[in-house]
Coordinates of C-alpha atoms in Angstrom, one line a residue:
X17 CA 59.8 -56.0 75.9
X18 CA 60.0 -52.7 73.8
X19 CA 57.3 -54.2 71.4
X20 CA 55.1 -55.3 74.1
X21 CA 55.4 -51.8 75.8
X22 CA 54.7 -50.2 72.3
X23 CA 51.5 -52.3 71.7
X24 CA 50.2 -51.5 75.1
X25 CA 51.0 -47.7 74.7
X26 CA 49.1 -48.1 71.2
X27 CA 46.0 -49.7 72.8
X28 CA 45.9 -47.0 75.6
X29 CA 46.1 -44.2 73.0
X30 CA 43.4 -45.7 71.0
X31 CA 41.2 -46.2 74.0
X32 CA 41.8 -42.7 74.9
X33 CA 41.0 -41.4 71.5
X34 CA 37.8 -43.3 71.4
X35 CA 36.6 -41.8 74.7
X36 CA 37.6 -38.3 73.3
X37 CA 35.5 -38.9 70.1
X38 CA 32.7 -40.0 72.2
X39 CA 32.5 -36.5 73.8
X40 CA 31.0 -34.9 70.8
X41 CA 28.1 -37.4 70.6
X42 CA 27.6 -37.0 74.3
X43 CA 27.5 -33.4 74.2
X44 CA 25.1 -33.5 71.2
X45 CA 22.6 -35.7 72.9
X46 CA 22.8 -33.8 76.2
X47 CA 22.1 -30.4 74.6
X48 CA 19.6 -31.3 71.8
X49 CA 17.8 -34.3 73.4
X50 CA 18.3 -34.7 77.1
X51 CA 18.0 -30.9 78.0
X52 CA 14.9 -30.1 75.9
X53 CA 13.0 -33.2 77.1
X54 CA 14.1 -32.5 80.7
X55 CA 12.9 -28.8 80.1
X56 CA 9.4 -29.6 79.0
X57 CA 9.0 -32.3 81.8
X58 CA 10.1 -29.9 84.5
X59 CA 7.8 -27.2 83.1
X60 CA 5.0 -29.6 83.4
X61 CA 5.5 -31.0 86.7
X62 CA 7.2 -28.0 88.7
X63 CA 5.3 -25.3 90.0
X64 CA 6.5 -22.3 92.3
X65 CA 9.9 -24.1 92.4
X66 CA 8.6 -27.5 93.7
X67 CA 7.9 -30.8 92.1
X68 CA 4.2 -32.0 92.0
X69 CA 4.8 -35.9 91.4
X70 CA 1.4 -36.4 92.8
X71 CA 0.3 -35.1 89.3
X72 CA 1.2 -38.4 87.8
X73 CA -1.3 -40.3 89.9
X74 CA -3.9 -37.8 88.9
X75 CA -3.3 -38.0 85.2
X76 CA -3.3 -42.0 85.5
X77 CA -6.5 -41.7 87.5
X78 CA -8.2 -40.1 84.4
X79 CA -10.4 -42.5 82.4
X80 CA -9.7 -40.8 78.9
X81 CA -5.8 -41.3 79.6
X82 CA -6.3 -45.0 80.8
X83 CA -8.2 -45.5 77.4
X84 CA -5.3 -43.9 75.5
X85 CA -2.8 -46.3 77.3
X86 CA -5.0 -49.1 76.7
X87 CA -5.4 -48.6 72.9
X88 CA -1.7 -47.7 72.5
X89 CA -0.5 -50.9 73.9
X90 CA -3.4 -53.0 72.2
X91 CA -3.0 -51.6 68.8
X92 CA 0.9 -52.1 69.0
X93 CA 0.5 -55.8 70.1
X94 CA -2.0 -56.5 67.3
X95 CA -0.1 -54.4 64.7
X96 CA 3.2 -56.5 65.7
X97 CA 1.3 -59.9 65.5
X98 CA -0.3 -59.1 62.1
X99 CA 3.1 -58.0 60.7
X100 CA 4.8 -61.1 61.8
X101 CA 2.0 -63.2 60.4
X102 CA 2.0 -61.4 57.0
X103 CA 5.8 -60.8 56.8
X104 CA 7.5 -63.9 57.9
X105 CA 6.6 -65.9 54.7
X106 CA 8.3 -63.0 52.7
X107 CA 11.4 -63.3 54.9
X108 CA 11.5 -67.1 53.8
X109 CA 11.1 -66.2 50.1
X110 CA 13.8 -63.6 50.2
X111 CA 16.2 -65.9 52.3
X112 CA 15.7 -69.1 50.6
X113 CA 14.4 -68.8 47.1
X114 CA 16.1 -67.3 43.9
X115 CA 13.9 -65.9 41.2
X116 CA 14.2 -63.1 38.6
X117 CA 13.7 -59.6 39.9
X118 CA 14.5 -60.5 43.4
X119 CA 16.8 -57.3 44.1
X120 CA 14.0 -55.0 42.6
X121 CA 11.3 -56.7 44.8
X122 CA 13.6 -56.1 47.8
X123 CA 13.8 -52.5 47.0
X124 CA 10.0 -52.4 46.6
X125 CA 9.5 -54.0 50.0
X126 CA 11.8 -51.7 51.7
X127 CA 10.3 -48.4 50.1
X128 CA 7.5 -48.1 52.7
X129 CA 10.0 -48.4 55.7
X130 CA 11.8 -45.2 54.6
X131 CA 8.6 -43.3 53.6
X132 CA 7.4 -40.5 56.0
X133 CA 4.5 -41.7 58.2
X134 CA 2.6 -38.6 56.9
X135 CA 2.9 -40.2 53.2
X136 CA 1.9 -43.6 54.5
X137 CA -1.3 -42.1 56.2
X138 CA -2.2 -40.1 53.0
X139 CA -1.8 -43.2 51.0
X140 CA -4.3 -45.1 53.1
X141 CA -6.6 -42.4 53.3
X142 CA -6.5 -42.4 49.3
X143 CA -7.3 -46.0 49.5
X144 CA -9.8 -46.5 52.4
X145 CA -10.9 -42.8 53.1
X146 CA -13.9 -40.7 52.0
X147 CA -13.8 -40.7 48.1
X148 CA -11.0 -43.3 48.1
X149 CA -10.8 -46.5 45.9
X150 CA -12.6 -48.7 48.3
X151 CA -15.5 -46.1 48.8
X152 CA -15.8 -45.6 45.0
X153 CA -15.8 -49.3 44.1
X154 CA -17.8 -50.7 47.1
X155 CA -18.8 -48.1 49.3
X156 CA -16.5 -49.2 52.0
X157 CA -14.8 -46.8 54.0
X158 CA -12.1 -47.7 56.8
X159 CA -10.7 -44.4 57.8
X160 CA -11.2 -43.5 61.4
X161 CA -11.4 -47.1 62.2
X162 CA -8.7 -49.4 63.8
X163 CA -8.4 -51.5 60.7
X164 CA -6.9 -48.7 58.6
X165 CA -4.4 -47.9 61.4
X166 CA -3.5 -51.7 61.6
X167 CA -3.1 -52.1 57.9
X168 CA -0.9 -49.0 57.6
X169 CA 1.4 -50.2 60.4
X170 CA 1.8 -53.7 58.6
X171 CA 2.6 -51.6 55.5
X172 CA 5.0 -49.6 57.3
X173 CA 6.9 -52.3 59.1
X174 CA 6.7 -55.3 56.7
X175 CA 10.3 -54.6 55.6
X176 CA 11.6 -54.7 59.2
X177 CA 10.6 -58.2 59.5
X178 CA 11.8 -59.3 56.0
X179 CA 15.2 -57.5 56.3
X180 CA 15.9 -58.6 59.9
X181 CA 14.5 -62.2 59.9
X182 CA 15.3 -62.8 56.3
X183 CA 19.0 -61.6 56.7
X184 CA 19.5 -64.2 59.4
X185 CA 17.5 -66.9 57.6
X186 CA 19.5 -66.5 54.6
X187 CA 22.7 -67.2 56.6
X188 CA 21.5 -70.3 58.4
X189 CA 23.3 -73.4 57.1
X190 CA 20.4 -75.6 55.5
X191 CA 22.3 -78.7 56.0
X192 CA 21.5 -78.6 59.7
X193 CA 17.8 -79.1 58.9
X194 CA 18.7 -81.7 56.2
X195 CA 20.6 -83.6 58.8
X196 CA 17.5 -83.5 61.1
X197 CA 15.4 -84.8 58.1
X198 CA 17.9 -87.7 57.5
X199 CA 17.6 -88.7 61.1
X200 CA 13.9 -89.2 60.7
X201 CA 12.3 -85.8 61.6
X202 CA 9.5 -84.5 59.3
X203 CA 9.7 -81.2 57.7
X204 CA 7.8 -79.5 60.0
X205 CA 9.7 -81.1 63.0
X206 CA 13.1 -80.2 61.6
X207 CA 11.7 -76.6 61.0
X208 CA 10.3 -76.4 64.5
X209 CA 13.4 -78.0 66.4
X210 CA 16.3 -76.8 64.4
X211 CA 15.4 -73.6 62.2
X212 CA 13.1 -71.9 64.6
X213 CA 15.2 -71.8 67.7
X214 CA 18.0 -70.4 65.5
X215 CA 15.7 -67.8 64.1
X216 CA 14.0 -66.9 67.5
X217 CA 16.5 -64.0 68.4
X218 CA 16.0 -62.4 65.0
X219 CA 12.2 -62.8 65.2
X220 CA 12.2 -61.3 68.8
X221 CA 14.3 -58.5 67.8
X222 CA 12.3 -57.6 64.7
X223 CA 9.0 -58.0 66.8
X224 CA 10.4 -55.6 69.3
X225 CA 11.2 -52.9 66.7
X226 CA 8.0 -53.3 65.1
X227 CA 6.3 -52.8 68.6
X228 CA 8.6 -49.9 69.3
X229 CA 7.6 -48.1 66.0
X230 CA 3.8 -48.9 66.3
X231 CA 3.9 -47.9 70.1
X232 CA 5.2 -44.5 69.2
X233 CA 3.1 -44.1 66.0
X234 CA 2.0 -40.5 65.2
X235 CA 1.6 -39.5 61.7
X236 CA -0.4 -42.6 60.8
X237 CA -2.8 -42.4 63.7
X238 CA -3.1 -38.5 63.4
X239 CA -4.2 -38.8 59.8
X240 CA -6.2 -42.1 59.9
X241 CA -7.5 -42.2 63.5
X242 CA -9.4 -38.9 63.4
X243 CA -10.9 -37.9 66.9
X244 CA -11.6 -41.5 67.8
X245 CA -8.4 -43.2 68.2
X246 CA -5.2 -41.7 69.9
X247 CA -1.9 -43.2 70.8
X248 CA 0.5 -41.7 73.4
X249 CA 2.2 -39.6 70.9
X250 CA -0.8 -38.2 69.4
X251 CA -2.3 -37.3 72.9
X252 CA 0.9 -35.7 73.8
X253 CA 0.6 -33.6 70.7
X254 CA -3.1 -32.7 71.4
X255 CA -2.3 -32.0 75.2
X256 CA 0.6 -29.8 74.2
X257 CA -0.7 -27.7 71.1
X258 CA -4.5 -27.9 71.4
X259 CA -5.1 -28.1 75.2
X260 CA -1.9 -26.6 76.4
X261 CA -2.0 -28.9 79.4
X262 CA 1.8 -29.3 79.9
X263 CA 1.5 -31.3 83.0
X264 CA -0.5 -34.1 81.4
X265 CA 1.9 -34.0 78.4
X266 CA 4.9 -34.4 80.8
X267 CA 3.3 -37.3 82.4
X268 CA 2.6 -39.0 79.2
X269 CA 6.0 -38.3 78.3
X270 CA 7.5 -39.9 81.2
X271 CA 5.4 -43.2 80.8
X272 CA 6.3 -43.3 77.1
X273 CA 10.0 -42.8 78.1
X274 CA 9.8 -45.6 80.6
X275 CA 8.2 -48.0 78.2
X276 CA 10.7 -47.3 75.4
X277 CA 13.5 -47.7 77.7
X278 CA 12.3 -51.3 78.5
X279 CA 11.7 -52.2 74.9
X280 CA 15.2 -50.9 73.9
X281 CA 16.8 -53.0 76.9
X282 CA 14.9 -56.1 75.5
X283 CA 16.0 -55.3 72.0
X284 CA 19.6 -54.8 73.0
X285 CA 19.5 -58.3 74.8
X286 CA 18.0 -60.0 71.8
X287 CA 20.5 -58.5 69.4
X288 CA 23.5 -59.8 71.5
X289 CA 21.8 -63.3 71.4
X290 CA 21.4 -63.1 67.7
X291 CA 25.0 -62.1 67.2
X292 CA 26.4 -65.1 69.1
X293 CA 23.8 -67.8 68.7
X294 CA 25.6 -70.0 66.0
X295 CA 27.9 -70.1 63.1
X296 CA 26.6 -68.5 60.0
X297 CA 27.3 -69.2 56.2
X298 CA 27.4 -67.1 53.1
X299 CA 23.8 -66.2 52.0
X300 CA 24.6 -66.4 48.4
X301 CA 24.8 -70.2 48.8
X302 CA 21.5 -70.9 50.6
X303 CA 19.1 -69.3 48.1
X304 CA 17.7 -71.9 45.3
X305 CA 15.1 -71.8 42.6
X306 CA 11.5 -72.8 43.9
X307 CA 11.0 -76.4 43.9
X308 CA 7.7 -78.1 44.1
X309 CA 4.2 -76.6 44.0
X310 CA 4.4 -75.6 47.8
X311 CA 7.3 -73.1 47.2
X312 CA 5.8 -71.7 44.0
X313 CA 2.5 -71.1 45.7
X314 CA 4.4 -69.3 48.5
X315 CA 6.4 -67.2 46.1
X316 CA 3.1 -66.3 44.3
X317 CA 1.4 -65.6 47.7
X318 CA 4.2 -63.0 48.7
X319 CA 4.0 -61.4 45.4
X320 CA 0.4 -60.9 45.6
X321 CA 0.7 -59.6 49.2
X322 CA 3.4 -57.2 48.1
X323 CA 1.2 -56.0 45.3
X324 CA -2.1 -55.4 47.4
X325 CA -0.5 -54.5 50.8
X326 CA 2.5 -52.4 49.4
X327 CA 1.9 -51.3 45.8
X328 CA -1.7 -50.6 45.8
X329 CA -1.8 -47.8 48.4
X330 CA 1.2 -45.9 46.7
X331 CA -0.5 -46.4 43.2
X332 CA -3.8 -44.9 44.4
X333 CA -1.9 -42.0 46.1
X334 CA -0.2 -41.3 42.6
X335 CA -3.6 -41.7 40.7
X336 CA -5.3 -39.3 43.1
X337 CA -2.6 -36.9 42.7
X338 CA -3.3 -36.9 38.9
X339 CA -7.2 -36.6 39.1
X340 CA -7.2 -32.9 38.1
X341 CA -6.7 -32.3 34.3
X342 CA -3.5 -30.9 33.1
X343 CA -1.7 -31.7 36.4
X344 CA -4.0 -29.3 38.0
X345 CA -3.0 -30.3 41.5
X346 CA 0.7 -30.1 40.9
X347 CA 0.4 -26.6 39.3
X348 CA -1.6 -25.2 42.4
X349 CA 1.3 -26.1 44.3
X350 CA 3.1 -23.2 42.8
X351 CA 0.6 -20.5 43.7
X352 CA 0.3 -18.7 47.1
X353 CA -3.1 -19.2 48.7
X354 CA -3.0 -16.6 51.3
X355 CA -4.0 -19.0 53.9
X356 CA -1.8 -21.4 56.2
X357 CA 1.0 -21.0 53.8
X358 CA 3.0 -17.8 53.6
X359 CA 4.9 -19.1 50.4
X360 CA 3.8 -21.4 47.5
X361 CA 3.6 -25.0 48.8
X362 CA 6.1 -26.1 46.2
X363 CA 8.8 -24.2 48.2
X364 CA 8.4 -27.0 50.8
X365 CA 10.4 -29.4 48.5
X366 CA 13.5 -27.2 48.5
X367 CA 13.2 -26.5 52.3
X368 CA 13.0 -30.2 52.9
X369 CA 16.0 -31.1 50.9
X370 CA 18.1 -28.4 52.3
X371 CA 17.1 -29.4 55.8
X372 CA 17.7 -33.1 55.0
X373 CA 21.2 -32.4 53.6
X374 CA 22.3 -30.3 56.8
X375 CA 20.6 -32.9 59.0
X376 CA 22.4 -35.8 57.2
X377 CA 25.9 -33.9 57.6
X378 CA 25.3 -33.6 61.3
X379 CA 24.0 -37.2 61.8
X380 CA 26.9 -38.7 59.9
X381 CA 29.4 -36.5 62.0
X382 CA 27.8 -37.4 65.3
X383 CA 27.0 -40.9 64.5
X384 CA 30.2 -41.7 62.8
X385 CA 32.1 -40.4 65.9
X386 CA 30.0 -42.6 68.3
X387 CA 30.3 -45.8 65.9
X388 CA 34.1 -45.3 66.0
X389 CA 34.0 -44.8 69.9
X390 CA 31.7 -48.0 70.3
X391 CA 33.8 -50.2 68.1
X392 CA 35.8 -51.9 70.9
X393 CA 33.9 -55.0 72.5
X394 CA 35.7 -54.3 75.7
X395 CA 34.4 -50.8 76.1
X396 CA 33.5 -49.9 79.7
X397 CA 29.8 -49.7 81.1
X398 CA 29.4 -46.1 80.2
X399 CA 30.3 -46.7 76.5
X400 CA 27.9 -49.6 76.3
X401 CA 25.2 -47.7 78.2
X402 CA 25.5 -44.7 75.6
X403 CA 25.1 -47.3 73.0
X404 CA 21.6 -48.1 74.2
X405 CA 20.8 -44.4 74.7
X406 CA 21.5 -43.6 71.1
X407 CA 18.4 -45.4 70.2
X408 CA 16.1 -43.4 72.4
X409 CA 15.4 -40.7 69.9
X410 CA 13.6 -43.5 67.8
X411 CA 10.9 -44.1 70.6
X412 CA 10.9 -40.9 72.8
X413 CA 8.1 -38.5 71.8
X414 CA 9.2 -36.3 69.0
X415 CA 6.5 -34.0 69.8
X416 CA 8.1 -33.5 73.2
X417 CA 11.4 -33.0 71.6
X418 CA 10.1 -30.3 69.2
X419 CA 8.1 -28.4 71.9
X420 CA 11.1 -28.8 74.1
X421 CA 13.5 -27.0 71.6
X422 CA 11.1 -24.1 71.5
X423 CA 11.0 -24.0 75.5
X424 CA 14.6 -24.7 76.1
X425 CA 16.6 -23.2 73.1
X426 CA 15.3 -19.5 73.7
X427 CA 18.0 -17.9 75.5
X428 CA 21.6 -17.0 75.0
X429 CA 23.9 -18.9 74.4
X430 CA 21.5 -21.3 72.9
X431 CA 18.9 -19.0 71.4
X432 CA 18.0 -21.0 68.4
X433 CA 14.4 -20.5 68.2
X434 CA 14.4 -18.0 65.2
X435 CA 17.2 -19.7 63.2
X436 CA 16.9 -22.3 60.5
X437 CA 19.3 -24.7 62.1
X438 CA 16.7 -25.8 64.6
X439 CA 14.9 -28.1 62.2
X440 CA 18.0 -30.1 61.0
X441 CA 19.1 -30.5 64.4
X442 CA 15.8 -32.1 65.4
X443 CA 15.9 -34.2 62.3
X444 CA 19.6 -35.3 63.1
X445 CA 18.4 -36.8 66.2
X446 CA 16.4 -39.3 64.4
X447 CA 19.1 -40.1 62.0
X448 CA 22.0 -40.7 64.4
X449 CA 20.7 -44.1 65.4
X450 CA 20.4 -45.3 61.7
X451 CA 24.0 -44.0 61.0
X452 CA 25.3 -45.9 64.3
X453 CA 23.4 -49.2 63.5
X454 CA 24.6 -49.2 59.9
X455 CA 28.2 -48.3 60.6
X456 CA 28.9 -50.4 63.8
X457 CA 28.7 -54.0 62.5
X458 CA 31.1 -53.1 59.8
X459 CA 33.5 -51.3 62.1
X460 CA 33.5 -54.4 64.3
X461 CA 34.2 -56.6 61.4
X462 CA 37.5 -54.8 60.9
X463 CA 40.5 -57.1 61.8
X464 CA 41.9 -55.3 65.0
X465 CA 45.3 -56.6 64.2
X466 CA 45.3 -54.1 61.1
X467 CA 44.9 -51.2 63.6
X468 CA 47.3 -52.6 66.1
X469 CA 50.0 -53.0 63.3
X470 CA 49.4 -49.4 62.1
X471 CA 49.9 -48.2 65.7
X472 CA 52.8 -50.3 66.4
X473 CA 54.3 -48.5 63.3
X474 CA 53.8 -45.1 64.8
X475 CA 50.5 -44.2 63.3
X476 CA 48.3 -41.8 65.2
X477 CA 44.7 -42.7 65.9
X478 CA 43.5 -40.3 63.3
X479 CA 45.8 -41.9 60.7
X480 CA 44.8 -45.5 61.6
X481 CA 41.2 -44.4 61.1
X482 CA 41.9 -42.7 57.8
X483 CA 44.2 -45.4 56.3
X484 CA 42.7 -48.7 57.7
X485 CA 39.2 -48.2 58.8
X486 CA 37.8 -45.6 56.2
X487 CA 38.6 -47.6 53.0
X488 CA 36.9 -50.5 54.5
X489 CA 33.7 -48.7 55.7
X490 CA 33.4 -46.0 52.9
X491 CA 30.4 -47.8 51.4
X492 CA 28.7 -48.4 54.8
X493 CA 29.2 -44.6 55.5
X494 CA 27.5 -43.8 52.4
X495 CA 24.5 -46.0 53.2
X496 CA 24.3 -44.5 56.5
X497 CA 24.2 -41.2 55.0
X498 CA 21.3 -42.1 52.6
X499 CA 19.2 -43.6 55.6
X500 CA 20.0 -40.4 57.6
X501 CA 18.8 -38.5 54.6
X502 CA 15.6 -40.4 54.1
X503 CA 14.6 -40.3 57.7
X504 CA 15.4 -36.6 58.0
X505 CA 13.3 -35.9 55.0
X506 CA 10.2 -37.5 56.5
X507 CA 10.5 -36.4 60.2
X508 CA 7.3 -34.8 61.1
X509 CA 6.7 -35.1 64.9
X510 CA 9.2 -32.5 66.0
X511 CA 9.3 -30.6 62.8
X512 CA 5.6 -29.8 63.1
X513 CA 6.5 -27.5 66.1
X514 CA 9.5 -25.9 65.0
X515 CA 9.2 -25.3 61.1
X516 CA 8.3 -21.9 60.4
X517 CA 5.2 -20.9 58.4
X518 CA 7.4 -19.3 55.6
X519 CA 9.7 -22.4 55.5
X520 CA 7.4 -25.4 55.8
X521 CA 8.9 -29.0 55.2
X522 CA 7.2 -31.6 53.0
X523 CA 5.4 -33.6 55.7
X524 CA 4.3 -30.3 57.6
X525 CA 2.9 -29.1 54.3
X526 CA 1.0 -32.3 53.6
X527 CA -0.5 -32.3 57.2
X528 CA -1.6 -28.8 56.9
X529 CA -3.2 -29.2 53.4
X530 CA -5.0 -32.5 54.9
X531 CA -6.4 -30.5 57.7
X532 CA -8.1 -28.0 55.5
X533 CA -11.4 -28.7 53.6
X534 CA -11.7 -28.6 49.9
X535 CA -11.0 -30.8 47.0
X536 CA -8.0 -28.6 45.9
X537 CA -6.3 -29.0 49.3
X538 CA -6.7 -32.7 49.3
X539 CA -5.2 -33.1 45.7
X540 CA -2.4 -30.8 46.5
X541 CA -1.7 -33.0 49.7
X542 CA -1.6 -36.2 47.4
X543 CA 0.7 -34.3 44.8
X544 CA 3.1 -33.3 47.6
X545 CA 3.1 -36.8 49.0
X546 CA 3.8 -38.3 45.6
X547 CA 6.8 -36.1 45.3
X548 CA 7.9 -37.0 48.7
X549 CA 7.6 -40.8 48.0
X550 CA 9.5 -40.4 44.8
X551 CA 12.6 -38.6 46.5
X552 CA 12.4 -41.3 49.3
X553 CA 12.2 -44.1 46.7
X554 CA 15.2 -42.8 44.7
X555 CA 17.2 -42.5 47.9
X556 CA 16.3 -46.2 48.5
X557 CA 17.3 -47.4 45.1
X558 CA 20.8 -45.8 45.5
X559 CA 21.1 -47.5 48.9
X560 CA 20.3 -50.8 47.3
X561 CA 23.1 -50.4 44.8
X562 CA 25.7 -49.6 47.6
X563 CA 24.4 -52.3 50.0
X564 CA 26.8 -55.0 50.9
X565 CA 26.1 -58.2 52.9
X566 CA 28.1 -57.2 55.6
X567 CA 26.3 -53.9 56.2
X568 CA 23.6 -53.6 58.9
X569 CA 20.0 -54.1 57.7
X570 CA 18.9 -50.7 58.9

C-alpha cells in the first residue's frame, strides 16, 4: 500500500512539475508572439475604439487581393506537387539503396532546407536572372517568372520529402512486399497495395509541410517574383512597409492565420497516424546495394537531379561571388559605402552570429521546457493544444510578428524597441518549434519506468530529469540547438523590420544590396550569400555527425 501511494504521489508531483515547466513557454509565446500579432491586427481593424469587421469583406472584394490569394494557393499546390514528383525517387534511394558516399549525399540534400530563403532566392537569381548562367549561355531568363519561384521552392523543400518519407520508408519491413509477390502480385501491385498505404501518412505529412512552407513563402518570392508575383506574406510586407495600409495587412494576416491553423491541424492528424500505423524495423537492415538496371538507373537519376537542382544553383552563386579579380567583392564588404549601411557590410557576419547564439539559447530553454512538459502521452487537452500552437510561428506571417514587435514592445515594462535583444527574441520564435519537434520523439522514447523508479527512490523531478532523461537526450539536445542556430541565422521576415541600420544581419544585408542597382552591390550580395551558405552548411555537417536514428527528422 505504501509503495502504491508513493508511486501515485510521484506521478502527481511529476505532472505538476510538467505543468510548471509549461508556464515559461506559455508566457514566452503569449508575450512575444500572441501579443504582437494581436496588437497589429487590432491596430488595423479598430478605429475610435470600435472594431470594423466589415473591412474584411471590403479587402476580400478587391480584385488585386483576390489575385494574390489565388496565386498564393496555386503556386503552393503546384510547388508541392512538383516537390513530391521530383523528391519521392530520392526518398526511395536513401531508404532502400546502399552506396558509397550516401551520408555525404544526405548532407548535401539537406543543405538547401537550412539555407535562408534570401540565399535560395539569390542563388537562383545568379542562375536564371539577368546576367545569370542561363542568360549568358542561351539568352534565357526565368527571373520574374513563376518557373523561377517553383524551381526555388522545389530546391528548398526537396529535403523535407526525402527525410520525412525516406525515414519512414527505411523502417518498413520489405518482407511484407515480398510476401505479396509470393502470393502472385506483380511488383507494381505489391507496391500499390502494401507499401503505398503504409507510406501514405508520411507522404501526406511531408506534402502538408511543403505546402505550409510554400504557402507562407517570402524571401524567395520577394527576390524572384519582382513586381509581378506576390504571396500573402509578400503582400503583407508591401501593405505594411510601403503603402502603410495596416487594415489590409491585418485582414491578410487573419486569412493566413486561419489557413495555417487548418494546415497544422491536418499535419498533426497525419503525424499521429504515422506514429501508430504499423510495426517498424531497424532501417539499417532494409538498405541493399542496387540490383538490376532499373535500380542503377534510378540511383543515377537521383544523383543527376541532386547535381542540377541542388548543387548547380549553389555553385553558380559561389562563382558569381568570385567574378571580381582578387576577391574584389569580398574586399568591398570591409568598406563603408555611406549609403544604406552605416557600417561596413562585413559586420553583418558578427551581428548574425551573435544574434543566432542568443536566439539559440532562448529557443533551447523555451523549447526544451515545452518538450519535457509535453512528454506525457496522457497530457490534458490544454497541453496537447499548446503542442499544436508551438508550430504556428513557422506559418504565421513573420512580417506581422516583426512589425508587431515595433508596435507592441515600445512601452514600459516591455520597451524593447531600442535594445539588441529584440532580434534574437524574434528569431527564437522560429527556432522553438524545431527544438520541440527534435527533442519530443526522443523524450517519449525514454522508458517511463526509469523515471518512476527514480521517483519512488525519492528523487525530485529536477533530479529525475538530470540523471535519467538528460544523459539519454543529450545528443538530441545538441541537434536541436544546431537546427535552432541555423534557422535563426537565416530568419528574414521579422528581422527586416527590427534590425537596426548599424547592426544588420546577413539576410537583411543581402536583401538591401540586391535592392540597389550596380554590379558592385550585386557582387557583394553574392559574396555575403556565399558566406551565409558556408556557415549554414558547416552547422548542418555537424548535425549529421550527431544525428541518430531515434532523433526527429527536423
